[in-house]
Amino acid sequence: MERRQWGAGLLHTRSGRSSRFDRAEFQRKWFVVPSFFGLILSVSIITALTVGLGQSAQALPSFARQTGQPCGTCHTDFPGLTPFGRLFKLNGYTTGGGKFRTTLFPSQDDATNALAAYAKKFGGGQDSAKPGQSDTSNIWVPPISMMAIVGYTHTQADQPASSPYKPNNNVVVAPLSFFYGGAITDQVGAFAQVTYNNAAFGGSAPGAFNPDPCANCEWSWDNIDVRYANTGRLGNMDVIYGISANNNPTVQDPWNTTPAWGFPYAGSTIAPGPAAATLIDGTYAAYVGGVGGYAFINNLVYLELTGYRTLNFKTLPKLGLDPLGAAPFQNLAPYWRVAIEPHWGNHWLEFGAFGIAASVHPFTGATDVNGFAINQTFPQTDRFTDVAFDSQYQYQGPNYWITFRGTYIHENQKLNASFNNGLSANPTNTLNTLKAYGSFAYGNDNRIVFSGQYFETRGSSDPTLYAALNSCQPPDTTCNPNSNGYIAEIAYIPFSSSSAPVWPWANVRVALQYTYYNKFDGTSLNAHSNNTLFLHAWLAM
Amino acid sequence: MSVICSETFQRSFEVKGVKARIMKLTRSRLAILVISFAAVFPRAGHAESLAIRNCTWCHGVSAQGYNPAPGLAGQRREYIQSQLRNFSEHTRDNPFSQLYMWGATANLSPATAHDLAIYFSTLPPQAADDGYRALEEKGKAIYQLGMPDANTAACVVCHGPNAEGVGEIPRLGGLAYTYLKRRLEQWGQGYHATAKPPMPGIASKLSVEQIEALASYLSFVK
Amino acid sequence: MAGRGRQHTQNSARRGLPIVGLQLASQAAILTIAFTTAGRAEDAVSKHDLQAKMTYCKTCHGSSGQGLRAYYSIPRLAGQQPEYLTNQLRAFAERRRTNNIMFNVAHVLTPAMQKALVTDFHELNPRPLGGAPKDLVEAGKKIYEEGISGADIPPCASCHGPDAKGNEQFPRLAGQLHDYIFSKLKNWTKERGQNPKEPDISAMMEPIAHGLTEPQIKAVAAYVSYLE
Amino acid sequence: MKFIRATSQFVIVTVVFSATARADAVSKQNFAAKIGYCQDCHGVSGQGYRGFYPIPRLAGQQTEYLENQLRAFVEHRRTNNVMFNVAHNLSPAMIRALATNFRHFNPRPLGGAPKNLVTAGKKIFEDGVPDANIVACAACHGPDAVGKNEFPRLAGQIYPYVVKTLTNWTSERGQIPGKPDTSAVMQPVVHSLTKSQIEAVAAYVSYLQ
């Protein structure tokens, strides 16, 4: 479930904050199978490997093992969430009921005895069933899962060749992730992801960061969300509340209208993408750490407040990230989230708002004696204030889900530092992104998902800031970050139900995704050349 | 809780001219946040066993139901037990039963099922109140007196005057309109056919309007 | 099917009786009160006990002792000779006449209670249930009054009286249920005189019952069943 | 399952149908539907059902008794608004046909009554309780409680139903003082029966095949 954009190390391909580093230069293939046949081969190897594992798995396999529920319970357009999926997340990934116990430190025994005592007291116990085998004795399985996306990327026009990739039609296995997903104790659970990526940062180019401490460390930590969650009563209203520690603003959000878990869920790591993105749109994914509290009151009102801080320069490489990837915050950046989700019959309608405000010290770009960038930032700060409005409508039919989502993010940039140090032409900029998405997921057992999205980024033009963009190459001088286009995807999930042979040990999501650019990085001039066809198999064990 | 968006958040502090205190406040806010949450929401008052939370995950924190999951609070103990058995034996084969409950009960030990049944049966039920008021009267007539000319038996005879059920016969009072409607329709479609008579027979005689009226009436029964 | 038909009409007839029965019962009650207050100061049988016991007997013998066609056809007691009733109760208690239900009833009755009961029932005189085939009445009357010379069956009237009201130990037959009479005469020896060591008066009827043919029994039964 | 029930119903219907010579305007088709209607509550073979209210066994019941009860419901002499609603639009022919229909069933009794009461129940049933002026039930209901004509069959009747009926006899039956009916016979009996005696007798009859 990784957002491919920051899987590519320094510069997340979907959009770059500072575009000073050329993406292709940092590509390094992990293993590339030259032809289409290769894709089939690798898919079959991996599937054979997993089937051999015996029982079957799915959703985040460790969740399936923990809950015993098929994919369809929590996911509509996988990994998009159903209301129950959201409740599972809000309950801190701790609820279970499946064949396997994944909790590290279960307080299971005394809880079960408490239930039994309660039952004896109230039930009168005339027909108390024989004390059979209690649930704690089922096999303990470490809540470890892994996932790999084997993707074939074809762009309409050839991209500039960058070893080890061919200009076009590459087959890449990226990212490859390992997860810890499940309950740690009865009240605390985690969703932690570590990703191996073939687009490692570092290299010989001048101005690049000296990778010396971990020359080819291509492992990096990815979405992490560790939660304490509990339920309680506020007056006569039920409340699910908890505290979440995470490293990516909106990764902890239950709805898929927020950037961290927004569509497209999987994209090609080597395909081109619009450079500009708002701060909350994944720019600081994995570069920050935050702790916050949330509450979901009466299954209706969701409130959350989290404070984020950027990690310091030294720890970032240890976590496999290029410290120059995102500029440090001045102090705590508050993130807030408010949402209301009326639910009637089989309909769920959510609408809400979220936002973040951060003061950022941009890097000066100075290099040391042998040309490697050093940790130096401007004294002034750029003030980014994001405010976003989102809405989602979900309808559950007998064996299908219909989902519509809309997200509008408005970013207000006060670029005091960048403007005064010649990094941007205007003192203030705005950047808005709009996403409108719809999907139809059919079939409880094996599921077919048709989804489509319109995306648009529009912002004020800034010749200095957006100098590298297509719209700033003469004769075009508009230098604006505007791009828009469509993404369509058809996905098929064969082993979605518990009757499947491989459930709950492994699953695969085969998808064909086509991205069509109407306008790319400010111009529609050969924007079509970036249209990408991405056929991928998403394997999860 | 007013919608705090970052600009107003920013301006309100500057307006009060307490810029210096922002730093201290923001750093301490985290602390306030943590304490306030833990204090405000008292625990549910009894050992919240994980087995219970496996159910309240979907059936609602106080098991009042969260469609498509029906309310469990106040349901008859023997009914919960027999349905859990039906789920694990796959005899209750309605679509959502298959999707959600077969997996949920695959590893449920009889002892836990028995204790859970008692626990939920002791919770006070709240009416879902989500039916159509206009149909309530018609539904009540069908429930209390049945429809002799349509040969439809009166539900009150088995389910009781306040639809509280008895023994293995379920409580219907207060359940959600959509759930009741779906279940009644599915009886007619032949799901859960191996259930003991008379339900399959009775429900299959009900027309759509009668089902909607019944479901509406029952959703308001306290 | 025909049988059921007759049953049906009688059934509706019977429904009318309870009203009559209720009034009669209350009259009987008053009578007994009058009776006891009129100085028959034997050992005291409290009015309440008597009343309860009377209701108890009437549950099966009909609300005014007119008899009841339940699983068994239960005989009419109204107007029965007190001495006969007492003999029968004693026969039940001593198992000379075998009927499990009546044994249970009889063996707890104190002599005083027995006396009060039989007196009460003697006073009752509801209309007979009837229901016997009318065409047999004529033949029945002939047998009742003249007996059957060929089979040396004496006329019934000789002992039971011309109007079949019976006297002292000879039972009243008037108004008795015809099916009851029929089943008793048919199996006379199966129920009565069961204690060979103590022959009782029932032995007298034994040759007669034995001698009568079924049609003759039906005829006599039909005849007496309509007598008021 | 549904198909078998339908065919068996049809078979019974034809048997019954030919038997009730006088069953005039009762079309075979809506008779079968009406039988299904009774079976929905009284059980597929009329064995009775323990709903919220215990629903009596009709299998093997005396036809005349059933007819009387249906008429009693219609005339409100016996008050039960569900049964009134069921019976009030039944034609006399249909009532007769229905009453006859259940005569032929003889499923195993549901049982489930406390076994330890059976012996005491048998004694009361057969001998009555003379000193408490309780009549022997066998007198009217017959030694094996199959009943006769307007005297109902008790054999196999479900335990909670017998207990409920005997306990509040006067609150449901003989509700029109002006028009007493056969239920009046039982009034003195139920009046003197104690709770434990009722349960004993009910337990005893509920196991009779």
PDB file of N, CA and C in Angstrom, chain B residues 29-83:
ATOM      1  N   ARG B  29       0.777  21.683  23.904  1.00  0.00           N
ATOM      2  CA  ARG B  29      -0.561  21.245  23.459  1.00  0.00           C
ATOM      3  C   ARG B  29      -0.616  19.719  23.349  1.00  0.00           C
ATOM      4  N   LEU B  30       0.518  19.214  22.894  1.00  0.00           N
ATOM      5  CA  LEU B  30       0.538  17.749  22.748  1.00  0.00           C
ATOM      6  C   LEU B  30       0.180  17.105  24.082  1.00  0.00           C
ATOM      7  N   ALA B  31       0.803  17.633  25.134  1.00  0.00           N
ATOM      8  CA  ALA B  31       0.574  17.014  26.450  1.00  0.00           C
ATOM      9  C   ALA B  31      -0.918  17.127  26.795  1.00  0.00           C
ATOM     10  N   ILE B  32      -1.456  18.341  26.631  1.00  0.00           N
ATOM     11  CA  ILE B  32      -2.889  18.526  26.994  1.00  0.00           C
ATOM     12  C   ILE B  32      -3.737  17.501  26.231  1.00  0.00           C
ATOM     13  N   LEU B  33      -3.413  17.413  24.961  1.00  0.00           N
ATOM     14  CA  LEU B  33      -4.192  16.533  24.081  1.00  0.00           C
ATOM     15  C   LEU B  33      -4.240  15.123  24.659  1.00  0.00           C
ATOM     16  N   VAL B  34      -3.087  14.609  25.002  1.00  0.00           N
ATOM     17  CA  VAL B  34      -3.014  13.206  25.443  1.00  0.00           C
ATOM     18  C   VAL B  34      -3.854  13.040  26.714  1.00  0.00           C
ATOM     19  N   ILE B  35      -3.647  13.944  27.671  1.00  0.00           N
ATOM     20  CA  ILE B  35      -4.348  13.783  28.957  1.00  0.00           C
ATOM     21  C   ILE B  35      -5.853  13.891  28.715  1.00  0.00           C
ATOM     22  N   SER B  36      -6.212  14.921  27.943  1.00  0.00           N
ATOM     23  CA  SER B  36      -7.668  15.188  27.813  1.00  0.00           C
ATOM     24  C   SER B  36      -8.352  13.956  27.235  1.00  0.00           C
ATOM     25  N   PHE B  37      -7.725  13.369  26.255  1.00  0.00           N
ATOM     26  CA  PHE B  37      -8.416  12.229  25.632  1.00  0.00           C
ATOM     27  C   PHE B  37      -8.598  11.102  26.632  1.00  0.00           C
ATOM     28  N   ALA B  38      -7.516  10.812  27.351  1.00  0.00           N
ATOM     29  CA  ALA B  38      -7.615   9.656  28.261  1.00  0.00           C
ATOM     30  C   ALA B  38      -8.691   9.936  29.310  1.00  0.00           C
ATOM     31  N   ALA B  39      -8.768  11.205  29.774  1.00  0.00           N
ATOM     32  CA  ALA B  39      -9.686  11.489  30.897  1.00  0.00           C
ATOM     33  C   ALA B  39     -11.131  11.506  30.415  1.00  0.00           C
ATOM     34  N   VAL B  40     -11.307  12.175  29.293  1.00  0.00           N
ATOM     35  CA  VAL B  40     -12.708  12.468  28.916  1.00  0.00           C
ATOM     36  C   VAL B  40     -13.499  11.176  28.691  1.00  0.00           C
ATOM     37  N   PHE B  41     -12.808  10.213  28.110  1.00  0.00           N
ATOM     38  CA  PHE B  41     -13.649   9.057  27.730  1.00  0.00           C
ATOM     39  C   PHE B  41     -13.433   7.918  28.735  1.00  0.00           C
ATOM     40  N   PRO B  42     -14.397   7.746  29.654  1.00  0.00           N
ATOM     41  CA  PRO B  42     -14.229   6.669  30.643  1.00  0.00           C
ATOM     42  C   PRO B  42     -14.244   5.317  29.934  1.00  0.00           C
ATOM     43  N   ARG B  43     -13.609   4.322  30.546  1.00  0.00           N
ATOM     44  CA  ARG B  43     -13.602   2.993  29.914  1.00  0.00           C
ATOM     45  C   ARG B  43     -15.021   2.459  29.921  1.00  0.00           C
ATOM     46  N   ALA B  44     -15.222   1.448  29.168  1.00  0.00           N
ATOM     47  CA  ALA B  44     -16.610   0.972  28.977  1.00  0.00           C
ATOM     48  C   ALA B  44     -17.126   0.332  30.265  1.00  0.00           C
ATOM     49  N   GLY B  45     -16.386   0.344  31.362  1.00  0.00           N
ATOM     50  CA  GLY B  45     -16.981  -0.043  32.613  1.00  0.00           C
ATOM     51  C   GLY B  45     -16.831  -1.526  32.920  1.00  0.00           C
ATOM     52  N   HIS B  46     -16.449  -2.356  31.939  1.00  0.00           N
ATOM     53  CA  HIS B  46     -16.186  -3.753  32.334  1.00  0.00           C
ATOM     54  C   HIS B  46     -15.025  -4.233  31.478  1.00  0.00           C
ATOM     55  N   ALA B  47     -14.466  -5.320  31.881  1.00  0.00           N
ATOM     56  CA  ALA B  47     -13.240  -5.752  31.186  1.00  0.00           C
ATOM     57  C   ALA B  47     -13.585  -5.908  29.719  1.00  0.00           C
ATOM     58  N   GLU B  48     -13.169  -4.965  28.936  1.00  0.00           N
ATOM     59  CA  GLU B  48     -13.503  -4.985  27.499  1.00  0.00           C
ATOM     60  C   GLU B  48     -12.698  -6.111  26.858  1.00  0.00           C
ATOM     61  N   SER B  49     -13.299  -7.304  26.890  1.00  0.00           N
ATOM     62  CA  SER B  49     -12.511  -8.430  26.390  1.00  0.00           C
ATOM     63  C   SER B  49     -12.381  -8.304  24.879  1.00  0.00           C
ATOM     64  N   LEU B  50     -11.293  -8.780  24.389  1.00  0.00           N
ATOM     65  CA  LEU B  50     -11.041  -8.663  22.951  1.00  0.00           C
ATOM     66  C   LEU B  50     -12.140  -9.399  22.192  1.00  0.00           C
ATOM     67  N   ALA B  51     -12.618 -10.507  22.786  1.00  0.00           N
ATOM     68  CA  ALA B  51     -13.668 -11.267  22.076  1.00  0.00           C
ATOM     69  C   ALA B  51     -14.865 -10.344  21.831  1.00  0.00           C
ATOM     70  N   ILE B  52     -15.165  -9.500  22.830  1.00  0.00           N
ATOM     71  CA  ILE B  52     -16.299  -8.567  22.646  1.00  0.00           C
ATOM     72  C   ILE B  52     -15.949  -7.571  21.553  1.00  0.00           C
ATOM     73  N   ARG B  53     -14.692  -7.084  21.607  1.00  0.00           N
ATOM     74  CA  ARG B  53     -14.354  -6.021  20.628  1.00  0.00           C
ATOM     75  C   ARG B  53     -14.326  -6.586  19.217  1.00  0.00           C
ATOM     76  N   ASN B  54     -14.101  -7.928  19.095  1.00  0.00           N
ATOM     77  CA  ASN B  54     -14.190  -8.502  17.733  1.00  0.00           C
ATOM     78  C   ASN B  54     -15.601  -8.353  17.183  1.00  0.00           C
ATOM     79  N   CYS B  55     -16.586  -8.290  18.076  1.00  0.00           N
ATOM     80  CA  CYS B  55     -17.969  -8.146  17.602  1.00  0.00           C
ATOM     81  C   CYS B  55     -18.325  -6.658  17.478  1.00  0.00           C
ATOM     82  N   THR B  56     -17.930  -5.885  18.524  1.00  0.00           N
ATOM     83  CA  THR B  56     -18.386  -4.472  18.505  1.00  0.00           C
ATOM     84  C   THR B  56     -17.648  -3.685  17.413  1.00  0.00           C
ATOM     85  N   TRP B  57     -16.616  -4.297  16.871  1.00  0.00           N
ATOM     86  CA  TRP B  57     -15.904  -3.640  15.754  1.00  0.00           C
ATOM     87  C   TRP B  57     -16.933  -3.276  14.675  1.00  0.00           C
ATOM     88  N   CYS B  58     -17.796  -4.284  14.338  1.00  0.00           N
ATOM     89  CA  CYS B  58     -18.754  -3.995  13.252  1.00  0.00           C
ATOM     90  C   CYS B  58     -20.152  -3.711  13.806  1.00  0.00           C
ATOM     91  N   HIS B  59     -20.487  -4.336  14.936  1.00  0.00           N
ATOM     92  CA  HIS B  59     -21.864  -4.192  15.420  1.00  0.00           C
ATOM     93  C   HIS B  59     -22.060  -2.918  16.238  1.00  0.00           C
ATOM     94  N   GLY B  60     -21.020  -2.060  16.262  1.00  0.00           N
ATOM     95  CA  GLY B  60     -21.189  -0.799  17.010  1.00  0.00           C
ATOM     96  C   GLY B  60     -20.617  -0.945  18.407  1.00  0.00           C
ATOM     97  N   VAL B  61     -20.065   0.113  18.937  1.00  0.00           N
ATOM     98  CA  VAL B  61     -19.351   0.043  20.231  1.00  0.00           C
ATOM     99  C   VAL B  61     -20.276  -0.504  21.310  1.00  0.00           C
ATOM    100  N   SER B  62     -21.529  -0.040  21.356  1.00  0.00           N
ATOM    101  CA  SER B  62     -22.434  -0.615  22.383  1.00  0.00           C
ATOM    102  C   SER B  62     -23.410  -1.577  21.701  1.00  0.00           C
ATOM    103  N   ALA B  63     -22.931  -2.188  20.621  1.00  0.00           N
ATOM    104  CA  ALA B  63     -23.671  -3.288  19.961  1.00  0.00           C
ATOM    105  C   ALA B  63     -25.093  -2.899  19.606  1.00  0.00           C
ATOM    106  N   GLN B  64     -25.289  -1.609  19.266  1.00  0.00           N
ATOM    107  CA  GLN B  64     -26.653  -1.217  18.857  1.00  0.00           C
ATOM    108  C   GLN B  64     -26.831  -1.414  17.359  1.00  0.00           C
ATOM    109  N   GLY B  65     -25.777  -1.912  16.677  1.00  0.00           N
ATOM    110  CA  GLY B  65     -25.916  -2.174  15.242  1.00  0.00           C
ATOM    111  C   GLY B  65     -25.317  -1.051  14.420  1.00  0.00           C
ATOM    112  N   TYR B  66     -24.721  -1.406  13.306  1.00  0.00           N
ATOM    113  CA  TYR B  66     -24.160  -0.414  12.374  1.00  0.00           C
ATOM    114  C   TYR B  66     -24.342  -1.039  10.999  1.00  0.00           C
ATOM    115  N   ASN B  67     -25.422  -0.673  10.330  1.00  0.00           N
ATOM    116  CA  ASN B  67     -25.811  -1.367   9.103  1.00  0.00           C
ATOM    117  C   ASN B  67     -24.614  -1.583   8.184  1.00  0.00           C
ATOM    118  N   PRO B  68     -24.421  -2.708   7.551  1.00  0.00           N
ATOM    119  CA  PRO B  68     -25.314  -3.874   7.514  1.00  0.00           C
ATOM    120  C   PRO B  68     -25.276  -4.765   8.751  1.00  0.00           C
ATOM    121  N   ALA B  69     -24.481  -4.423   9.760  1.00  0.00           N
ATOM    122  CA  ALA B  69     -24.428  -5.308  10.939  1.00  0.00           C
ATOM    123  C   ALA B  69     -25.618  -4.969  11.853  1.00  0.00           C
ATOM    124  N   PRO B  70     -26.396  -5.966  12.253  1.00  0.00           N
ATOM    125  CA  PRO B  70     -27.587  -5.722  13.102  1.00  0.00           C
ATOM    126  C   PRO B  70     -27.185  -5.454  14.543  1.00  0.00           C
ATOM    127  N   GLY B  71     -28.133  -4.860  15.282  1.00  0.00           N
ATOM    128  CA  GLY B  71     -27.894  -4.627  16.707  1.00  0.00           C
ATOM    129  C   GLY B  71     -27.888  -5.962  17.445  1.00  0.00           C
ATOM    130  N   LEU B  72     -26.981  -6.097  18.423  1.00  0.00           N
ATOM    131  CA  LEU B  72     -26.929  -7.344  19.209  1.00  0.00           C
ATOM    132  C   LEU B  72     -27.453  -7.093  20.618  1.00  0.00           C
ATOM    133  N   ALA B  73     -27.436  -5.806  21.061  1.00  0.00           N
ATOM    134  CA  ALA B  73     -27.818  -5.520  22.454  1.00  0.00           C
ATOM    135  C   ALA B  73     -29.260  -5.970  22.673  1.00  0.00           C
ATOM    136  N   GLY B  74     -29.446  -6.733  23.737  1.00  0.00           N
ATOM    137  CA  GLY B  74     -30.810  -7.128  24.080  1.00  0.00           C
ATOM    138  C   GLY B  74     -31.334  -8.278  23.257  1.00  0.00           C
ATOM    139  N   GLN B  75     -30.484  -8.838  22.389  1.00  0.00           N
ATOM    140  CA  GLN B  75     -30.963  -9.973  21.571  1.00  0.00           C
ATOM    141  C   GLN B  75     -31.060 -11.189  22.490  1.00  0.00           C
ATOM    142  N   ARG B  76     -31.914 -12.155  22.141  1.00  0.00           N
ATOM    143  CA  ARG B  76     -32.106 -13.352  22.997  1.00  0.00           C
ATOM    144  C   ARG B  76     -30.817 -14.167  22.979  1.00  0.00           C
ATOM    145  N   ARG B  77     -30.485 -14.670  24.163  1.00  0.00           N
ATOM    146  CA  ARG B  77     -29.197 -15.384  24.312  1.00  0.00           C
ATOM    147  C   ARG B  77     -29.174 -16.626  23.422  1.00  0.00           C
ATOM    148  N   GLU B  78     -30.240 -17.475  23.519  1.00  0.00           N
ATOM    149  CA  GLU B  78     -30.198 -18.734  22.744  1.00  0.00           C
ATOM    150  C   GLU B  78     -30.166 -18.414  21.245  1.00  0.00           C
ATOM    151  N   TYR B  79     -30.774 -17.280  20.859  1.00  0.00           N
ATOM    152  CA  TYR B  79     -30.802 -16.953  19.422  1.00  0.00           C
ATOM    153  C   TYR B  79     -29.391 -16.635  18.940  1.00  0.00           C
ATOM    154  N   ILE B  80     -28.667 -15.841  19.749  1.00  0.00           N
ATOM    155  CA  ILE B  80     -27.299 -15.477  19.330  1.00  0.00           C
ATOM    156  C   ILE B  80     -26.481 -16.755  19.200  1.00  0.00           C
ATOM    157  N   GLN B  81     -26.631 -17.632  20.190  1.00  0.00           N
ATOM    158  CA  GLN B  81     -25.830 -18.877  20.164  1.00  0.00           C
ATOM    159  C   GLN B  81     -26.188 -19.703  18.935  1.00  0.00           C
ATOM    160  N   SER B  82     -27.485 -19.838  18.659  1.00  0.00           N
ATOM    161  CA  SER B  82     -27.854 -20.723  17.528  1.00  0.00           C
ATOM    162  C   SER B  82     -27.386 -20.103  16.216  1.00  0.00           C
ATOM    163  N   GLN B  83     -27.432 -18.766  16.140  1.00  0.00           N
ATOM    164  CA  GLN B  83     -26.995 -18.159  14.857  1.00  0.00           C
ATOM    165  C   GLN B  83     -25.480 -18.302  14.701  1.00  0.00           C
TER     166      GLN B  83
END
